Amino acid sequence: MSIFSWLFSSDMAIDLGTANTLVYVKGRGIVLSEPSVVAYHVKDGQKKVLAVGEDAKLMLGRTPGSIEAIRPMREGVIADFDVAEEMIKYFIRKAHRRTAFTPRPKIIVCVPHGATPVEKRAIRQSVLSAGAKRAGLIAEPIAAAIGSGMPITDPTGNMVVDIGGGTTEVAVLSLGDIVYARSVRVGGDRMDEAIVSYLRRQHNLLVGEATAERVKTSIGTARMPDDGRGQSMHIRGRDLLNGVPKETEISQAQVAEALAEPVQQICEAVMTALEATPPDLAADIVDRGVMLTGGGALLGQLDLALREQTGLAISVADESLNCVAIGTGKALEYEKQLRHVIDYES
Ligand SMILES: Nc1ncnc2c1ncn2[C@@H]1O[C@H](COP(=O)(O)OP(=O)(O)OP(=O)(O)O)[C@@H](O)[C@H]1O
Ligand SMILES: [Mg+2]
């Protein structure tokens, strides 16, 4: 890279996730990772953005009537176009200190394998109107596989399972392309909802999604603890019987019970993918195992639960929360070699 382009180019790769958005700047790596949340004020029918990212997430579930805090991405695609565009603009500006000399950046964004042409166009449009000179798209499973260091261009079958906030994408890759991919609408959000509804049913306790997420990331587990109870933590919510705040204790065994259904759905998605994979590639996967990426891969004992149910060797990628952004960033850095995985057209 010339000194000129080092100083002035800021081509970027963006992982626009349901839960988190990450921005990778060419030559620098990941420079930003924040929740995909926007808080805005509605006045005279106009939305005025108040906070984006970390600051906005603190407001989720805690806003007065005049302010709304929302997540503009759902299941990996744009759910609220205007708000998503504001969010993308904000993150690009934050990552890219523009001067009068800075050329407009080229930006590569990853999209779920199952995104429709309309959804892809919406993402491309938002990036262009946020100031990009060109917008390329890359399939998320390919980015996840590159980011986790899998040899995706080899003529062997590789399976990657990306468990995000909104979806779990299971893909089989060979020779740099997708042989099979399936997306199920189960991910971290569904796990949080499962904890909320478990507490409501079993304890008459109403908790918000932020509390449920804290339970999941602190003591969450995909398997019954060996001693039948495991660790526990105190949580607060509202007693549904008398409406007053209440504190209670929740154990890992209870969390495992609450999460049984989403965990089972993830296992089934892996089994379905294996059954649909041509036999020689399936044999490669049996030899080489399965790579887990995304924040959901960090759920306690999920690798073990998957190994028990599928019989496959399971690894959790290093930096699993960053894999997709790193992979998208590598596609940008090694664009010449990885041309065929980036789509600038449709
Ligand atoms: N230690 C942990 N245990 C369990 N879940 C976790 C942990 N850390 C993060 N998560 C969950 O990971 C999810 C976010 O993962 P990630 O950033 O990969 O999603 P995303 O890319 O934004 O979503 P998607 O790919 O579906 O669009 C959240 O639901 C979060 O609660
Ligand atoms: Mg993701």
mmCIF file of C-alpha atoms and ligand atoms in Angstrom:
data_model
loop_
_atom_site.group_PDB
_atom_site.id
_atom_site.type_symbol
_atom_site.label_atom_id
_atom_site.label_comp_id
_atom_site.label_asym_id
_atom_site.label_seq_id
_atom_site.Cartn_x
_atom_site.Cartn_y
_atom_site.Cartn_z
ATOM 1 C CA MET A 1 0.000 0.000 0.000
ATOM 2 C CA SER A 2 1.407 3.387 -0.915
ATOM 3 C CA ILE A 3 1.827 6.052 1.744
ATOM 4 C CA PHE A 4 -0.828 8.075 -0.048
ATOM 5 C CA SER A 5 -3.448 5.379 0.143
ATOM 6 C CA TRP A 6 -2.452 4.557 3.721
ATOM 7 C CA LEU A 7 -3.080 8.149 4.711
ATOM 8 C CA PHE A 8 -6.153 8.854 2.695
ATOM 9 C CA SER A 9 -7.932 5.706 1.628
ATOM 10 C CA SER A 10 -10.475 4.416 4.025
ATOM 11 C CA ASP A 11 -12.173 1.663 2.155
ATOM 12 C CA MET A 12 -14.268 -0.256 4.619
ATOM 13 C CA ALA A 13 -15.932 -3.552 5.337
ATOM 14 C CA ILE A 14 -19.095 -3.530 7.416
ATOM 15 C CA ASP A 15 -20.810 -6.348 9.280
ATOM 16 C CA LEU A 16 -24.292 -4.944 9.612
ATOM 17 C CA GLY A 17 -25.716 -7.341 12.173
ATOM 18 C CA THR A 18 -29.051 -7.629 13.900
ATOM 19 C CA ALA A 19 -27.376 -7.176 17.275
ATOM 20 C CA ASN A 20 -24.009 -5.531 16.508
ATOM 21 C CA THR A 21 -22.446 -3.515 13.711
ATOM 22 C CA LEU A 22 -18.694 -3.735 13.144
ATOM 23 C CA VAL A 23 -16.608 -1.563 10.861
ATOM 24 C CA TYR A 24 -13.260 -2.689 9.481
ATOM 25 C CA VAL A 25 -11.041 -0.112 7.777
ATOM 26 C CA LYS A 26 -8.596 -1.339 5.140
ATOM 27 C CA GLY A 27 -5.068 -1.496 6.515
ATOM 28 C CA ARG A 28 -6.259 -0.889 10.083
ATOM 29 C CA GLY A 29 -8.624 -3.712 11.021
ATOM 30 C CA ILE A 30 -11.753 -3.422 13.165
ATOM 31 C CA VAL A 31 -12.144 0.161 14.356
ATOM 32 C CA LEU A 32 -15.692 0.080 15.665
ATOM 33 C CA SER A 33 -18.057 -2.443 17.211
ATOM 34 C CA GLU A 34 -21.326 -1.196 18.617
ATOM 35 C CA PRO A 35 -24.886 -2.412 19.137
ATOM 36 C CA SER A 36 -27.184 -1.894 16.124
ATOM 37 C CA VAL A 37 -29.528 0.384 18.030
ATOM 38 C CA VAL A 38 -30.814 3.881 17.302
ATOM 39 C CA ALA A 39 -32.709 6.188 19.669
ATOM 40 C CA TYR A 40 -34.734 9.007 18.177
ATOM 41 C CA HIS A 41 -37.211 11.666 19.038
ATOM 42 C CA VAL A 42 -40.323 12.141 16.924
ATOM 43 C CA LYS A 43 -41.338 15.728 16.402
ATOM 44 C CA ASP A 44 -43.891 16.914 13.823
ATOM 45 C CA GLY A 45 -43.690 13.551 12.139
ATOM 46 C CA GLN A 46 -39.897 13.885 11.704
ATOM 47 C CA LYS A 47 -37.444 11.521 13.327
ATOM 48 C CA LYS A 48 -34.483 13.204 14.981
ATOM 49 C CA VAL A 49 -31.670 10.858 15.966
ATOM 50 C CA LEU A 50 -30.575 11.252 19.580
ATOM 51 C CA ALA A 51 -28.099 8.422 20.035
ATOM 52 C CA VAL A 52 -26.672 5.493 18.094
ATOM 53 C CA GLY A 53 -24.870 2.330 19.211
ATOM 54 C CA GLU A 54 -23.730 1.858 22.805
ATOM 55 C CA ASP A 55 -25.520 4.974 24.089
ATOM 56 C CA ALA A 56 -28.767 4.036 22.375
ATOM 57 C CA LYS A 57 -28.666 0.461 23.702
ATOM 58 C CA LEU A 58 -28.717 1.787 27.258
ATOM 59 C CA MET A 59 -32.040 3.409 26.416
ATOM 60 C CA LEU A 60 -33.722 0.248 25.045
ATOM 61 C CA GLY A 61 -36.777 -0.536 27.160
ATOM 62 C CA ARG A 62 -36.265 2.617 29.239
ATOM 63 C CA THR A 63 -37.544 5.433 27.009
ATOM 64 C CA PRO A 64 -40.328 7.917 27.791
ATOM 65 C CA GLY A 65 -43.184 8.208 25.281
ATOM 66 C CA SER A 66 -41.525 10.898 23.176
ATOM 67 C CA ILE A 67 -38.352 8.893 22.508
ATOM 68 C CA GLU A 68 -38.040 5.588 20.752
ATOM 69 C CA ALA A 69 -35.057 3.271 20.836
ATOM 70 C CA ILE A 70 -35.170 0.623 18.141
ATOM 71 C CA ARG A 71 -33.077 -1.984 16.379
ATOM 72 C CA PRO A 72 -33.432 -1.246 12.655
ATOM 73 C CA MET A 73 -32.111 -4.665 11.568
ATOM 74 C CA ARG A 74 -34.220 -7.788 11.976
ATOM 75 C CA GLU A 75 -33.123 -11.254 11.022
ATOM 76 C CA GLY A 76 -30.072 -9.852 9.318
ATOM 77 C CA VAL A 77 -31.900 -7.508 6.955
ATOM 78 C CA ILE A 78 -33.151 -3.945 7.139
ATOM 79 C CA ALA A 79 -36.495 -3.654 8.924
ATOM 80 C CA ASP A 80 -36.653 0.135 9.175
ATOM 81 C CA PHE A 81 -35.018 1.713 6.159
ATOM 82 C CA ASP A 82 -34.728 5.358 7.289
ATOM 83 C CA VAL A 83 -33.418 4.511 10.705
ATOM 84 C CA ALA A 84 -30.977 1.934 9.312
ATOM 85 C CA GLU A 85 -29.602 4.506 6.915
ATOM 86 C CA GLU A 86 -29.053 7.010 9.721
ATOM 87 C CA MET A 87 -27.270 4.330 11.696
ATOM 88 C CA ILE A 88 -25.014 3.339 8.795
ATOM 89 C CA LYS A 89 -24.156 6.987 8.133
ATOM 90 C CA TYR A 90 -23.307 7.550 11.767
ATOM 91 C CA PHE A 91 -21.010 4.520 11.962
ATOM 92 C CA ILE A 92 -19.278 5.319 8.670
ATOM 93 C CA ARG A 93 -18.631 8.882 9.810
ATOM 94 C CA LYS A 94 -17.344 7.689 13.140
ATOM 95 C CA ALA A 95 -14.953 5.192 11.541
ATOM 96 C CA HIS A 96 -13.815 7.452 8.751
ATOM 97 C CA ARG A 97 -12.396 10.819 9.694
ATOM 98 C CA ARG A 98 -13.042 12.579 6.450
ATOM 99 C CA THR A 99 -10.994 15.538 5.324
ATOM 100 C CA ALA A 100 -11.331 17.605 2.190
ATOM 101 C CA PHE A 101 -8.755 15.305 0.529
ATOM 102 C CA THR A 102 -10.286 11.993 1.473
ATOM 103 C CA PRO A 103 -11.794 10.185 -1.467
ATOM 104 C CA ARG A 104 -15.188 8.595 -0.922
ATOM 105 C CA PRO A 105 -14.674 5.054 0.316
ATOM 106 C CA LYS A 106 -15.466 1.778 -1.319
ATOM 107 C CA ILE A 107 -17.509 -0.281 1.116
ATOM 108 C CA ILE A 108 -18.160 -4.012 1.298
ATOM 109 C CA VAL A 109 -21.082 -5.187 3.415
ATOM 110 C CA CYS A 110 -22.065 -8.729 4.231
ATOM 111 C CA VAL A 111 -25.628 -9.935 3.720
ATOM 112 C CA PRO A 112 -27.341 -13.133 4.853
ATOM 113 C CA HIS A 113 -27.249 -15.877 2.227
ATOM 114 C CA GLY A 114 -31.048 -15.908 2.159
ATOM 115 C CA ALA A 115 -31.492 -12.153 1.581
ATOM 116 C CA THR A 116 -33.878 -11.384 -1.294
ATOM 117 C CA PRO A 117 -32.863 -9.123 -4.217
ATOM 118 C CA VAL A 118 -35.029 -6.365 -2.712
ATOM 119 C CA GLU A 119 -33.322 -6.680 0.661
ATOM 120 C CA LYS A 120 -29.900 -6.652 -0.998
ATOM 121 C CA ARG A 121 -30.778 -3.558 -2.971
ATOM 122 C CA ALA A 122 -31.939 -1.825 0.220
ATOM 123 C CA ILE A 123 -28.605 -2.504 1.918
ATOM 124 C CA ARG A 124 -26.616 -1.384 -1.115
ATOM 125 C CA GLN A 125 -28.698 1.793 -1.427
ATOM 126 C CA SER A 126 -28.224 2.731 2.226
ATOM 127 C CA VAL A 127 -24.477 2.341 1.940
ATOM 128 C CA LEU A 128 -24.339 4.421 -1.224
ATOM 129 C CA SER A 129 -26.467 7.172 0.216
ATOM 130 C CA ALA A 130 -24.315 7.110 3.345
ATOM 131 C CA GLY A 131 -21.451 8.286 1.131
ATOM 132 C CA ALA A 132 -19.809 5.224 -0.421
ATOM 133 C CA LYS A 133 -18.378 5.468 -3.911
ATOM 134 C CA ARG A 134 -19.049 1.787 -4.588
ATOM 135 C CA ALA A 135 -20.908 -0.805 -2.549
ATOM 136 C CA GLY A 136 -20.057 -4.507 -2.722
ATOM 137 C CA LEU A 137 -21.909 -7.346 -1.051
ATOM 138 C CA ILE A 138 -20.530 -10.603 0.290
ATOM 139 C CA ALA A 139 -22.509 -13.585 1.592
ATOM 140 C CA GLU A 140 -22.270 -13.768 5.360
ATOM 141 C CA PRO A 141 -21.362 -17.482 5.575
ATOM 142 C CA ILE A 142 -18.413 -16.907 3.232
ATOM 143 C CA ALA A 143 -17.265 -13.969 5.361
ATOM 144 C CA ALA A 144 -17.664 -16.044 8.533
ATOM 145 C CA ALA A 145 -15.618 -18.885 7.044
ATOM 146 C CA ILE A 146 -12.836 -16.591 5.829
ATOM 147 C CA GLY A 147 -12.791 -14.770 9.172
ATOM 148 C CA SER A 148 -12.470 -17.967 11.143
ATOM 149 C CA GLY A 149 -9.514 -19.038 9.008
ATOM 150 C CA MET A 150 -11.139 -21.955 7.176
ATOM 151 C CA PRO A 151 -9.461 -22.999 3.912
ATOM 152 C CA ILE A 152 -12.487 -22.068 1.833
ATOM 153 C CA THR A 153 -10.824 -22.246 -1.558
ATOM 154 C CA ASP A 154 -9.699 -25.871 -1.099
ATOM 155 C CA PRO A 155 -11.656 -28.593 -2.882
ATOM 156 C CA THR A 156 -12.959 -29.949 0.426
ATOM 157 C CA GLY A 157 -16.204 -29.542 2.313
ATOM 158 C CA ASN A 158 -16.179 -27.046 5.178
ATOM 159 C CA MET A 159 -19.133 -26.339 7.430
ATOM 160 C CA VAL A 160 -19.565 -23.027 9.208
ATOM 161 C CA VAL A 161 -22.416 -22.199 11.586
ATOM 162 C CA ASP A 162 -22.825 -18.491 12.324
ATOM 163 C CA ILE A 163 -25.092 -17.900 15.322
ATOM 164 C CA GLY A 164 -25.991 -14.221 15.418
ATOM 165 C CA GLY A 165 -28.615 -12.187 17.218
ATOM 166 C CA GLY A 166 -31.368 -12.778 14.686
ATOM 167 C CA THR A 167 -30.461 -15.871 12.728
ATOM 168 C CA THR A 168 -28.316 -18.961 12.599
ATOM 169 C CA GLU A 169 -26.819 -19.576 9.188
ATOM 170 C CA VAL A 170 -25.492 -23.023 8.429
ATOM 171 C CA ALA A 171 -23.383 -23.307 5.296
ATOM 172 C CA VAL A 172 -21.244 -25.845 3.507
ATOM 173 C CA LEU A 173 -18.491 -24.366 1.373
ATOM 174 C CA SER A 174 -16.112 -25.824 -1.159
ATOM 175 C CA LEU A 175 -13.835 -24.199 -3.761
ATOM 176 C CA GLY A 176 -14.649 -20.725 -2.461
ATOM 177 C CA ASP A 177 -18.370 -20.950 -2.917
ATOM 178 C CA ILE A 178 -21.514 -22.033 -1.120
ATOM 179 C CA VAL A 179 -22.668 -25.590 -1.811
ATOM 180 C CA TYR A 180 -25.513 -25.494 0.686
ATOM 181 C CA ALA A 181 -26.787 -22.796 3.010
ATOM 182 C CA ARG A 182 -29.789 -22.435 5.211
ATOM 183 C CA SER A 183 -30.828 -19.767 7.572
ATOM 184 C CA VAL A 184 -33.087 -20.403 10.556
ATOM 185 C CA ARG A 185 -34.646 -17.615 12.555
ATOM 186 C CA VAL A 186 -33.097 -18.696 15.805
ATOM 187 C CA GLY A 187 -30.257 -16.833 17.447
ATOM 188 C CA GLY A 188 -29.384 -14.805 20.501
ATOM 189 C CA ASP A 189 -32.651 -12.838 20.452
ATOM 190 C CA ARG A 190 -34.701 -16.017 20.517
ATOM 191 C CA MET A 191 -32.642 -17.247 23.459
ATOM 192 C CA ASP A 192 -33.346 -14.010 25.352
ATOM 193 C CA GLU A 193 -37.068 -14.340 24.615
ATOM 194 C CA ALA A 194 -36.991 -17.960 25.816
ATOM 195 C CA ILE A 195 -35.530 -16.806 29.152
ATOM 196 C CA VAL A 196 -38.140 -14.038 29.487
ATOM 197 C CA SER A 197 -40.988 -16.452 28.864
ATOM 198 C CA TYR A 198 -39.535 -19.129 31.146
ATOM 199 C CA LEU A 199 -39.364 -16.641 34.032
ATOM 200 C CA ARG A 200 -42.884 -15.477 33.340
ATOM 201 C CA ARG A 201 -44.269 -19.019 33.268
ATOM 202 C CA GLN A 202 -42.276 -20.593 36.067
ATOM 203 C CA HIS A 203 -41.722 -17.671 38.432
ATOM 204 C CA ASN A 204 -44.479 -15.174 37.592
ATOM 205 C CA LEU A 205 -41.631 -12.747 37.099
ATOM 206 C CA LEU A 206 -41.555 -10.219 34.292
ATOM 207 C CA VAL A 207 -38.042 -9.211 33.206
ATOM 208 C CA GLY A 208 -36.867 -7.115 30.264
ATOM 209 C CA GLU A 209 -34.786 -8.457 27.394
ATOM 210 C CA ALA A 210 -31.677 -6.720 28.707
ATOM 211 C CA THR A 211 -31.923 -8.720 31.932
ATOM 212 C CA ALA A 212 -32.526 -11.931 30.007
ATOM 213 C CA GLU A 213 -29.450 -11.251 27.869
ATOM 214 C CA ARG A 214 -27.390 -10.671 31.011
ATOM 215 C CA VAL A 215 -28.520 -14.030 32.417
ATOM 216 C CA LYS A 216 -27.627 -15.714 29.125
ATOM 217 C CA THR A 217 -24.160 -14.220 28.815
ATOM 218 C CA SER A 218 -23.316 -14.669 32.522
ATOM 219 C CA ILE A 219 -24.541 -18.178 33.334
ATOM 220 C CA GLY A 220 -26.264 -19.321 30.128
ATOM 221 C CA THR A 221 -25.666 -22.924 29.175
ATOM 222 C CA ALA A 222 -26.882 -25.288 26.492
ATOM 223 C CA ARG A 223 -26.578 -28.396 28.680
ATOM 224 C CA MET A 224 -27.897 -29.476 32.058
ATOM 225 C CA PRO A 225 -25.080 -28.993 34.602
ATOM 226 C CA ASP A 226 -23.628 -32.264 35.882
ATOM 227 C CA ASP A 227 -24.701 -31.566 39.471
ATOM 228 C CA GLY A 228 -28.248 -30.796 38.290
ATOM 229 C CA ARG A 229 -28.050 -27.141 39.386
ATOM 230 C CA GLY A 230 -24.802 -25.351 38.474
ATOM 231 C CA GLN A 231 -24.137 -21.700 39.303
ATOM 232 C CA SER A 232 -26.867 -19.196 39.957
ATOM 233 C CA MET A 233 -27.466 -15.456 39.904
ATOM 234 C CA HIS A 234 -29.888 -12.921 41.341
ATOM 235 C CA ILE A 235 -32.204 -11.080 39.017
ATOM 236 C CA ARG A 236 -34.842 -8.434 39.460
ATOM 237 C CA GLY A 237 -38.146 -7.977 37.710
ATOM 238 C CA ARG A 238 -41.810 -7.384 38.396
ATOM 239 C CA ASP A 239 -43.960 -9.885 40.233
ATOM 240 C CA LEU A 240 -46.884 -10.588 37.929
ATOM 241 C CA LEU A 241 -49.205 -11.519 40.789
ATOM 242 C CA ASN A 242 -49.021 -8.287 42.767
ATOM 243 C CA GLY A 243 -47.208 -5.938 40.389
ATOM 244 C CA VAL A 244 -44.340 -5.066 42.720
ATOM 245 C CA PRO A 245 -40.611 -5.402 42.040
ATOM 246 C CA LYS A 246 -39.201 -8.740 43.120
ATOM 247 C CA GLU A 247 -35.781 -10.343 43.275
ATOM 248 C CA THR A 248 -35.245 -14.005 42.642
ATOM 249 C CA GLU A 249 -32.449 -16.466 42.013
ATOM 250 C CA ILE A 250 -32.063 -18.368 38.762
ATOM 251 C CA SER A 251 -29.817 -21.400 38.351
ATOM 252 C CA GLN A 252 -27.948 -22.730 35.345
ATOM 253 C CA ALA A 253 -30.219 -25.774 35.321
ATOM 254 C CA GLN A 254 -33.202 -23.457 34.895
ATOM 255 C CA VAL A 255 -31.461 -21.512 32.137
ATOM 256 C CA ALA A 256 -30.616 -24.776 30.360
ATOM 257 C CA GLU A 257 -34.287 -25.735 30.543
ATOM 258 C CA ALA A 258 -35.339 -22.326 29.217
ATOM 259 C CA LEU A 259 -32.871 -22.561 26.314
ATOM 260 C CA ALA A 260 -33.586 -26.183 25.396
ATOM 261 C CA GLU A 261 -35.828 -25.297 22.457
ATOM 262 C CA PRO A 262 -33.607 -22.776 20.641
ATOM 263 C CA VAL A 263 -30.578 -25.025 21.231
ATOM 264 C CA GLN A 264 -32.488 -27.969 19.769
ATOM 265 C CA GLN A 265 -33.413 -25.894 16.708
ATOM 266 C CA ILE A 266 -29.758 -25.037 16.108
ATOM 267 C CA CYS A 267 -28.798 -28.734 16.363
ATOM 268 C CA GLU A 268 -31.545 -29.648 13.909
ATOM 269 C CA ALA A 269 -30.351 -27.010 11.423
ATOM 270 C CA VAL A 270 -26.872 -28.607 11.482
ATOM 271 C CA MET A 271 -28.308 -32.102 10.997
ATOM 272 C CA THR A 272 -30.514 -30.946 8.122
ATOM 273 C CA ALA A 273 -27.513 -29.340 6.437
ATOM 274 C CA LEU A 274 -25.441 -32.487 6.810
ATOM 275 C CA GLU A 275 -28.212 -34.602 5.285
ATOM 276 C CA ALA A 276 -28.530 -32.232 2.329
ATOM 277 C CA THR A 277 -24.778 -32.173 1.622
ATOM 278 C CA PRO A 278 -23.405 -34.369 -1.185
ATOM 279 C CA PRO A 279 -21.803 -37.498 0.351
ATOM 280 C CA ASP A 280 -18.143 -36.732 -0.387
ATOM 281 C CA LEU A 281 -18.389 -33.265 1.078
ATOM 282 C CA ALA A 282 -20.323 -34.621 4.074
ATOM 283 C CA ALA A 283 -17.450 -37.075 4.623
ATOM 284 C CA ASP A 284 -15.000 -34.136 4.645
ATOM 285 C CA ILE A 285 -17.101 -32.436 7.308
ATOM 286 C CA VAL A 286 -17.103 -35.581 9.432
ATOM 287 C CA ASP A 287 -13.276 -35.528 9.161
ATOM 288 C CA ARG A 288 -12.714 -31.838 9.655
ATOM 289 C CA GLY A 289 -15.529 -30.892 12.002
ATOM 290 C CA VAL A 290 -17.725 -27.817 12.175
ATOM 291 C CA MET A 291 -16.738 -24.218 12.947
ATOM 292 C CA LEU A 292 -19.024 -22.033 15.069
ATOM 293 C CA THR A 293 -18.919 -18.236 14.715
ATOM 294 C CA GLY A 294 -21.060 -15.302 15.914
ATOM 295 C CA GLY A 295 -21.943 -14.192 19.424
ATOM 296 C CA GLY A 296 -24.318 -17.107 19.962
ATOM 297 C CA ALA A 297 -21.372 -19.511 19.634
ATOM 298 C CA LEU A 298 -20.237 -18.206 23.038
ATOM 299 C CA LEU A 299 -23.222 -19.712 24.835
ATOM 300 C CA GLY A 300 -21.798 -21.976 27.540
ATOM 301 C CA GLN A 301 -21.430 -25.642 26.521
ATOM 302 C CA LEU A 302 -23.087 -25.101 23.148
ATOM 303 C CA ASP A 303 -20.172 -26.815 21.415
ATOM 304 C CA LEU A 304 -20.526 -29.812 23.703
ATOM 305 C CA ALA A 305 -24.301 -29.987 23.255
ATOM 306 C CA LEU A 306 -23.862 -29.893 19.478
ATOM 307 C CA ARG A 307 -21.169 -32.564 19.599
ATOM 308 C CA GLU A 308 -23.411 -34.851 21.657
ATOM 309 C CA GLN A 309 -26.366 -34.419 19.351
ATOM 310 C CA THR A 310 -24.656 -34.529 15.972
ATOM 311 C CA GLY A 311 -21.597 -36.682 16.651
ATOM 312 C CA LEU A 312 -19.437 -34.113 14.824
ATOM 313 C CA ALA A 313 -16.307 -32.406 16.140
ATOM 314 C CA ILE A 314 -17.215 -28.798 16.929
ATOM 315 C CA SER A 315 -14.865 -25.827 17.353
ATOM 316 C CA VAL A 316 -15.669 -22.291 18.384
ATOM 317 C CA ALA A 317 -13.771 -19.744 16.276
ATOM 318 C CA ASP A 318 -11.296 -17.419 17.968
ATOM 319 C CA GLU A 319 -12.880 -13.972 18.226
ATOM 320 C CA SER A 320 -16.207 -15.476 17.218
ATOM 321 C CA LEU A 321 -18.027 -12.130 17.574
ATOM 322 C CA ASN A 322 -15.613 -10.533 15.086
ATOM 323 C CA CYS A 323 -15.291 -13.336 12.504
ATOM 324 C CA VAL A 324 -17.746 -11.983 9.951
ATOM 325 C CA ALA A 325 -16.218 -8.482 10.092
ATOM 326 C CA ILE A 326 -12.699 -9.897 9.836
ATOM 327 C CA GLY A 327 -13.715 -12.090 6.890
ATOM 328 C CA THR A 328 -15.409 -9.180 5.110
ATOM 329 C CA GLY A 329 -12.301 -7.098 5.819
ATOM 330 C CA LYS A 330 -10.043 -9.801 4.359
ATOM 331 C CA ALA A 331 -12.180 -9.896 1.237
ATOM 332 C CA LEU A 332 -11.465 -6.160 0.933
ATOM 333 C CA GLU A 333 -7.726 -6.533 1.618
ATOM 334 C CA TYR A 334 -7.306 -9.457 -0.787
ATOM 335 C CA GLU A 335 -9.839 -8.331 -3.311
ATOM 336 C CA LYS A 336 -7.806 -9.522 -6.286
ATOM 337 C CA GLN A 337 -7.703 -13.113 -5.031
ATOM 338 C CA LEU A 338 -11.240 -13.056 -3.643
ATOM 339 C CA ARG A 339 -12.941 -11.136 -6.469
ATOM 340 C CA HIS A 340 -15.511 -13.817 -7.164
ATOM 341 C CA VAL A 341 -17.033 -13.634 -3.675
ATOM 342 C CA ILE A 342 -17.817 -9.901 -3.893
ATOM 343 C CA ASP A 343 -20.872 -8.711 -5.772
ATOM 344 C CA TYR A 344 -20.870 -5.095 -6.981
ATOM 345 C CA GLU A 345 -23.746 -5.407 -9.381
ATOM 346 C CA SER A 346 -27.181 -6.722 -8.542
HETATM 347 N N1 LIG B 1 -21.165 -15.078 26.095
HETATM 348 C C1 LIG B 1 -22.269 -15.148 25.365
HETATM 349 N N2 LIG B 1 -23.130 -16.190 25.531
HETATM 350 C C2 LIG B 1 -24.253 -16.271 24.802
HETATM 351 N N3 LIG B 1 -24.620 -15.374 23.878
HETATM 352 C C3 LIG B 1 -23.813 -14.325 23.677
HETATM 353 C C4 LIG B 1 -22.602 -14.149 24.388
HETATM 354 N N4 LIG B 1 -22.005 -12.999 23.977
HETATM 355 C C5 LIG B 1 -22.826 -12.472 23.037
HETATM 356 N N5 LIG B 1 -23.907 -13.259 22.852
HETATM 357 C C6 LIG B 1 -25.055 -13.030 21.967
HETATM 358 O O1 LIG B 1 -24.631 -12.959 20.645
HETATM 359 C C7 LIG B 1 -25.596 -12.206 19.897
HETATM 360 C C8 LIG B 1 -24.864 -11.220 19.004
HETATM 361 O O2 LIG B 1 -24.032 -11.924 18.143
HETATM 362 P P1 LIG B 1 -23.519 -11.279 16.788
HETATM 363 O O3 LIG B 1 -22.891 -9.966 17.059
HETATM 364 O O4 LIG B 1 -22.739 -12.318 16.102
HETATM 365 O O5 LIG B 1 -24.922 -11.043 16.058
HETATM 366 P P2 LIG B 1 -25.224 -10.190 14.763
HETATM 367 O O6 LIG B 1 -24.161 -10.422 13.772
HETATM 368 O O7 LIG B 1 -25.473 -8.786 15.151
HETATM 369 O O8 LIG B 1 -26.607 -10.826 14.297
HETATM 370 P P3 LIG B 1 -27.004 -11.496 12.873
HETATM 371 O O9 LIG B 1 -25.790 -12.173 12.351
HETATM 372 O O10 LIG B 1 -28.113 -12.444 13.214
HETATM 373 O O11 LIG B 1 -27.482 -10.354 12.053
HETATM 374 C C9 LIG B 1 -26.468 -11.467 20.904
HETATM 375 O O12 LIG B 1 -27.743 -12.109 20.949
HETATM 376 C C10 LIG B 1 -25.711 -11.679 22.211
HETATM 377 O O13 LIG B 1 -26.575 -11.732 23.328
HETATM 378 MG MG MG B 2 -23.803 -11.651 12.213
#
